[in-house]
Each structure stands twice: as C-alpha cells, then as structure tokens.
C-alpha positions as a printed NumPy array, in Angstrom:
array([[  2.263, -31.436, -80.827],
       [  1.046, -27.882, -80.683],
       [ -2.371, -28.862, -79.314],
       [ -0.8  , -31.243, -76.819],
       [  1.544, -28.536, -75.562],
       [ -1.294, -26.039, -75.379],
       [ -3.378, -28.445, -73.317],
       [ -0.407, -29.132, -71.071],
       [  0.122, -25.447, -70.58 ],
       [ -3.555, -24.881, -69.941],
       [ -3.592, -27.695, -67.394],
       [ -0.772, -26.177, -65.407],
       [ -1.908, -24.177, -62.441],
       [  0.009, -21.16 , -61.248],
       [  2.02 , -21.832, -58.104],
       [  0.088, -21.144, -54.922],
       [  0.955, -17.877, -53.263],
       [  3.189, -18.299, -50.264],
       [  1.26 , -18.169, -47.028],
       [  1.985, -15.052, -45.079],
       [  2.724, -15.455, -41.43 ],
       [  0.761, -13.166, -39.146],
       [  2.819, -10.299, -37.868],
       [  4.157, -10.944, -34.406],
       [  2.428,  -8.956, -31.713],
       [  4.713,  -6.416, -30.084],
       [  5.855,  -7.389, -26.642],
       [  4.218,  -5.319, -23.906],
       [  6.534,  -2.75 , -22.435],
       [  7.859,  -3.535, -18.989],
       [  6.334,  -1.369, -16.297],
       [  8.766,   0.708, -14.312],
       [  7.798,   0.228, -10.621],
       [  8.869,   3.801,  -9.907],
       [  6.383,   5.162, -12.435],
       [  3.637,   2.953, -11.001],
       [  4.209,   4.446,  -7.55 ],
       [  2.99 ,   7.754,  -8.969],
       [  0.164,   6.205, -10.973],
       [ -3.192,   7.9  , -10.171],
       [ -4.994,   4.568,  -9.654],
       [ -2.261,   3.349,  -7.293],
       [ -2.277,   6.667,  -5.425],
       [ -6.08 ,   6.681,  -5.21 ],
       [ -6.194,   3.211,  -3.664],
       [ -3.333,   4.027,  -1.28 ],
       [ -5.075,   7.193,  -0.11 ],
       [ -8.342,   5.33 ,   0.48 ],
       [ -6.479,   2.675,   2.488],
       [ -4.451,   5.16 ,   4.539],
       [ -7.644,   7.043,   5.431],
       [ -9.329,   3.744,   6.378],
       [-12.02 ,   4.151,   3.737],
       [-10.934,   0.841,   2.214],
       [-10.857,  -1.697,   5.03 ],
       [ -8.612,  -4.785,   5.211],
       [-10.236,  -7.67 ,   3.361],
       [-12.233,  -5.419,   1.004],
       [-12.547,  -6.909,  -2.472],
       [-11.102,  -4.693,  -5.209],
       [-13.143,  -5.625,  -8.28 ],
       [-11.544,  -4.54 , -11.549],
       [-14.815,  -3.485, -13.196],
       [-15.978,  -1.393, -10.244],
       [-12.597,   0.25 ,  -9.79 ],
       [-12.309,   1.028, -13.501],
       [-15.774,   2.617, -13.468],
       [-15.122,   4.552, -10.242],
       [-11.731,   5.854, -11.409],
       [-12.663,   6.435, -15.045],
       [-10.062,   4.133, -16.534],
       [ -9.702,   0.677, -18.104],
       [ -9.599,  -2.77 , -16.542],
       [ -6.071,  -3.258, -17.912],
       [ -4.918,  -0.117, -16.122],
       [ -6.568,  -1.275, -12.877],
       [ -5.061,  -4.765, -13.273],
       [ -1.561,  -3.266, -13.579],
       [ -2.14 ,  -1.094, -10.512],
       [ -3.369,  -4.043,  -8.428],
       [ -0.401,  -6.178,  -9.491],
       [  1.931,  -3.377,  -8.382],
       [  0.172,  -3.042,  -5.02 ],
       [  0.363,  -6.809,  -4.581],
       [  4.139,  -6.633,  -5.063],
       [  4.195,  -4.127,  -2.173],
       [  2.057,  -6.434,   0.019],
       [ -0.722,  -3.84 ,   0.198],
       [ -3.052,  -6.035,  -1.859],
       [ -3.335,  -9.821,  -2.042],
       [ -4.466, -11.597,  -5.192],
       [ -6.082, -15.05 ,  -5.335],
       [ -6.705, -17.069,  -8.536],
       [-10.392, -17.056,  -9.52 ],
       [-11.236, -14.796,  -6.579],
       [ -9.639, -11.475,  -7.378],
       [ -7.754,  -8.87 ,  -5.39 ],
       [ -8.353,  -7.849,  -1.784],
       [ -6.949,  -5.233,   0.561],
       [ -4.336,  -7.018,   2.649],
       [ -5.32 ,  -8.107,   6.154],
       [ -2.156,  -8.497,   8.253],
       [ -1.845, -11.108,  10.98 ],
       [ -1.273, -10.107,  14.593],
       [  2.369, -11.156,  14.365],
       [  2.847,  -9.069,  11.218],
       [  1.251,  -6.072,  12.951],
       [  3.706,  -6.357,  15.866],
       [  6.641,  -6.627,  13.468],
       [  5.467,  -3.562,  11.494],
       [  5.413,  -1.41 ,  14.602],
       [  8.827,  -2.712,  15.708],
       [ 10.269,  -1.795,  12.299],
       [  8.573,   1.579,  12.327],
       [ 10.099,   2.466,  15.707],
       [ 13.57 ,   1.791,  14.298],
       [ 12.981,   3.742,  11.075],
       [ 11.314,   6.749,  12.698],
       [ 13.993,   6.995,  15.376],
       [ 16.467,   7.26 ,  12.5  ],
       [ 14.398,   9.891,  10.646],
       [ 14.089,  12.052,  13.769],
       [ 17.839,  11.886,  14.443],
       [ 18.713,  12.659,  10.814],
       [ 16.158,  15.47 ,  10.63 ],
       [ 17.778,  17.166,  13.621],
       [ 21.234,  16.806,  12.096],
       [ 20.068,  18.463,   8.847],
       [ 17.613,  20.972,  10.287],
       [ 18.012,  24.382,   8.634],
       [ 15.99 ,  27.589,   8.456],
       [ 13.694,  26.226,   5.718],
       [ 13.163,  22.951,   7.574],
       [ 12.247,  24.805,  10.76 ],
       [  9.723,  26.922,   8.849],
       [  8.103,  23.809,   7.301],
       [  7.857,  22.067,  10.665],
       [  6.427,  25.14 ,  12.422],
       [  3.85 ,  25.627,   9.629],
       [  2.698,  22.013,   9.932],
       [  2.465,  22.218,  13.706],
       [  0.302,  25.322,  13.32 ],
       [ -2.033,  23.461,  10.935],
       [ -2.4  ,  20.595,  13.392],
       [ -3.087,  23.016,  16.25 ],
       [ -5.83 ,  24.702,  14.201],
       [ -7.475,  21.403,  13.232],
       [-10.758,  20.908,  15.129],
       [-10.88 ,  17.209,  14.044],
       [-14.41 ,  17.561,  12.753],
       [-13.317,  16.008,   9.438],
       [-11.873,  12.582,  10.273],
       [-10.371,  12.052,   6.821],
       [ -8.624,  15.432,   6.797],
       [ -7.323,  14.84 ,  10.327],
       [ -5.943,  11.421,   9.377],
       [ -4.072,  12.931,   6.448],
       [ -2.759,  15.757,   8.603],
       [ -1.398,  13.493,  11.337],
       [  0.2  ,  11.179,   8.772],
       [  1.819,  14.183,   7.08 ],
       [  3.648,  15.012,  10.321],
       [  5.546,  11.703,  10.192],
       [  6.208,  12.082,   6.468],
       [  7.535,  15.617,   6.983],
       [ 10.   ,  14.428,   9.629],
       [ 11.181,  11.745,   7.181],
       [ 11.532,  14.353,   4.411],
       [ 13.59 ,  16.614,   6.674],
       [ 15.962,  13.688,   7.209],
       [ 17.081,  14.131,   3.604],
       [ 17.428,  10.402,   2.949],
       [ 15.222,   9.078,   0.14 ],
       [ 15.623,   5.473,   1.237],
       [ 14.457,   6.298,   4.76 ],
       [ 11.589,   8.343,   3.324],
       [ 10.391,   5.454,   1.137],
       [ 10.656,   3.   ,   4.032],
       [  8.792,   5.34 ,   6.38 ],
       [  5.985,   5.804,   3.859],
       [  5.657,   2.066,   3.267],
       [  5.625,   1.222,   6.965],
       [  3.081,   3.929,   7.724],
       [  0.761,   2.531,   5.094],
       [  1.158,  -1.044,   6.301],
       [  0.691,  -0.09 ,   9.952],
       [ -2.513,   1.713,   8.956],
       [ -3.746,  -1.702,   7.708],
       [ -2.701,  -3.261,  11.013],
       [ -4.528,  -0.545,  12.966],
       [ -7.649,  -0.917,  10.841],
       [ -7.562,  -4.694,  11.396],
       [ -6.983,  -4.73 ,  15.153],
       [ -8.105,  -1.35 ,  16.484],
       [-10.644,  -1.289,  19.287],
       [-13.953,   0.533,  18.73 ],
       [-13.866,   4.186,  19.772],
       [-10.072,   4.485,  19.843],
       [ -8.589,   7.618,  18.219],
       [ -6.69 ,   7.129,  14.983],
       [ -3.394,   8.568,  16.115],
       [ -1.97 ,  10.6  ,  18.995],
       [ -1.787,  14.076,  17.495],
       [ -1.411,  15.511,  20.992],
       [  2.104,  14.031,  21.   ],
       [  3.15 ,  15.806,  17.82 ],
       [  3.685,  19.274,  19.368],
       [  6.076,  17.829,  21.959],
       [  8.025,  15.915,  19.309],
       [  8.102,  18.94 ,  17.026],
       [  9.379,  21.265,  19.76 ],
       [ 12.131,  18.82 ,  20.694],
       [ 13.199,  18.583,  17.036],
       [ 13.252,  22.386,  16.772],
       [ 15.341,  22.539,  19.975],
       [ 17.72 ,  19.947,  18.467],
       [ 17.346,  17.726,  21.527],
       [ 18.066,  14.491,  19.714],
       [ 17.851,  12.028,  22.594],
       [ 14.593,  13.451,  23.931],
       [ 13.049,  13.739,  20.448],
       [ 13.87 ,  10.1  ,  19.591],
       [ 12.486,   8.958,  22.955],
       [  9.293,  10.991,  22.413],
       [  8.744,   9.518,  18.948],
       [  9.341,   5.991,  20.232],
       [  6.884,   6.53 ,  23.079],
       [  4.365,   7.971,  20.6  ],
       [  4.53 ,   4.869,  18.39 ],
       [  4.325,   2.549,  21.408],
       [  1.207,   4.421,  22.497],
       [ -0.417,   3.826,  19.098],
       [  0.534,   0.133,  19.201],
       [ -1.021,  -0.3  ,  22.64 ],
       [ -4.387,   0.656,  21.156],
       [ -4.568,  -2.443,  19.003],
       [ -5.409,  -5.861,  20.403],
       [ -5.666,  -9.322,  18.824],
       [ -9.203, -10.457,  18.268],
       [-10.515, -13.363,  20.259],
       [ -9.174, -16.565,  18.77 ],
       [ -7.321, -14.711,  16.008],
       [ -4.036, -13.911,  17.665],
       [ -2.109, -16.544,  15.728],
       [ -4.494, -17.219,  12.839],
       [ -2.535, -17.664,   9.634],
       [ -3.631, -16.36 ,   6.259],
       [ -4.777, -19.753,   4.954],
       [ -7.03 , -20.245,   7.972],
       [ -8.498, -16.781,   7.486],
       [ -9.238, -17.476,   3.809],
       [-11.161, -20.703,   4.469],
       [-12.991, -19.14 ,   7.397],
       [-14.127, -16.299,   5.153],
       [-15.269, -18.848,   2.551],
       [-17.26 , -20.733,   5.169],
       [-15.357, -23.938,   4.45 ],
       [-15.141, -26.316,   7.411],
       [-14.042, -29.92 ,   7.575],
       [-15.911, -32.319,   9.859],
       [-13.381, -34.491,  11.655],
       [-13.871, -38.232,  11.624],
       [-12.137, -39.986,  14.459],
       [-10.464, -43.244,  13.419]])
C-alpha cells in the first residue's frame, strides 16, 4: 500500500499555474481641441498656409513634417487630424493629407461670411474703443506705414494682423475665433484662384479704415471694411473650366484617371 500510494503521489503533477491575462493597455487620452489650437505643429502649418508658403493641394507627408518640425509622426498625425476637423486639411485613405483646395463656390461663400463677420467686429470695436485700444490701433497703423513691402512674408503677416487686431478690439472671443478661421480659409481661396501679379491684400485701405474707427464713425468704417473685402474678392477669378468643379472631379483629375465613354 505504501509503495502504491507513493507512486500515485509521484505520478500526480502539480496544478498548472493560472494563465495571466496581459494587462490592458491604457486608453489614449482624449485631445482637447482648444489645446491643439495652440499646438506648435498646428500653428506652424497654419502660419505657412496663411503666408502662402504651403499652397492648396500640397501633400503633407507625416515623415517629412516630423523631420522638418523636430517631432514624432504621432504628434504630426494628431495635428493633421485636428486641421482636417477645421477643414484646413483634407485626408484621403491610402493617400495622406493635403492642404485644402476650396471650390469656387466655397470661395465666394467664405468672402460673403467674412464681410458679415468683419462688419460686426468693426462695429463692436468702435463701441468698445478706449484709450488702450486707440494706442494699439495707432501703433499698428504706424508699422504698416513704415513697411516697405520688400519682405512679402512679413507684409502678409502685417496686413493680416490688422484684421485680427480689429477683431480683438471688439472684445468678443467668438467673433475673434470666427474672424481668424475665415481669414485663414479665405487665404486658401485667394491662393487657389488669385491671378498672377495681383497684390496679396489692399493695405492701402487699412489707414482709411483705421482712421474711421478712431473717429468712431461706425457707418463709414463698416462700409470701408466691406468695400475693402469686396476689392480683395474681385481679384480672384475661377479658372477656365473649373468654376463648378467638385472635389471628387478634382481628385480624379489630379490622379490622371479618365474614363473612355462607350456609346450604346
């Protein structure tokens, strides 16, 4: 009996250790869109677009952007996704991200919206204009007057800052955000449809608008800003055969895909 029990005990194997489940990977933290607006990669791309250094339709490769900006592909991917949500960038499966190229109809609608928003910012800026606001506006007007326009990129930033300053003086953060967004999107429209040799903005109109704001002449200031934006819009023209081209048509044209029609 003793030997039999010993053999039985010897033949028993210890219970197999319970299999451990791999630890669950932590869920990625949700990105706050407000923090992404201030992200250096987002701001870098936006600046390059607003200064027309990145043209509509330019491919934004993750590797090249990560190398140029000294960051990771994941960081760039997050920035591009954020810009796509703002319609500044378009993303296509298996193709990547591209700077948005607005249609002619979209360009017209952007300028129409901008006229409404900037009329509101001018009116609100006049209502809230104080001593500090006057000083800021006068200082900016002096910088524009001293600009010899030899540096195109600096001049573009300076003229854009005039419109942003008016929106800031309005004291309404929603209007300011809308003005910034529309300015950026209209810069894409201008870059897409501008005629060769046309100036980028009408900085000669800014002194008149500024003086009317300082004089608190609301009706005249709003009219001057509206005329200024209409003047910019008149400088863009639809390209031959592209006035009503939709985005899908543009994509296949860029890919060189054409279908030969077979008449039945």
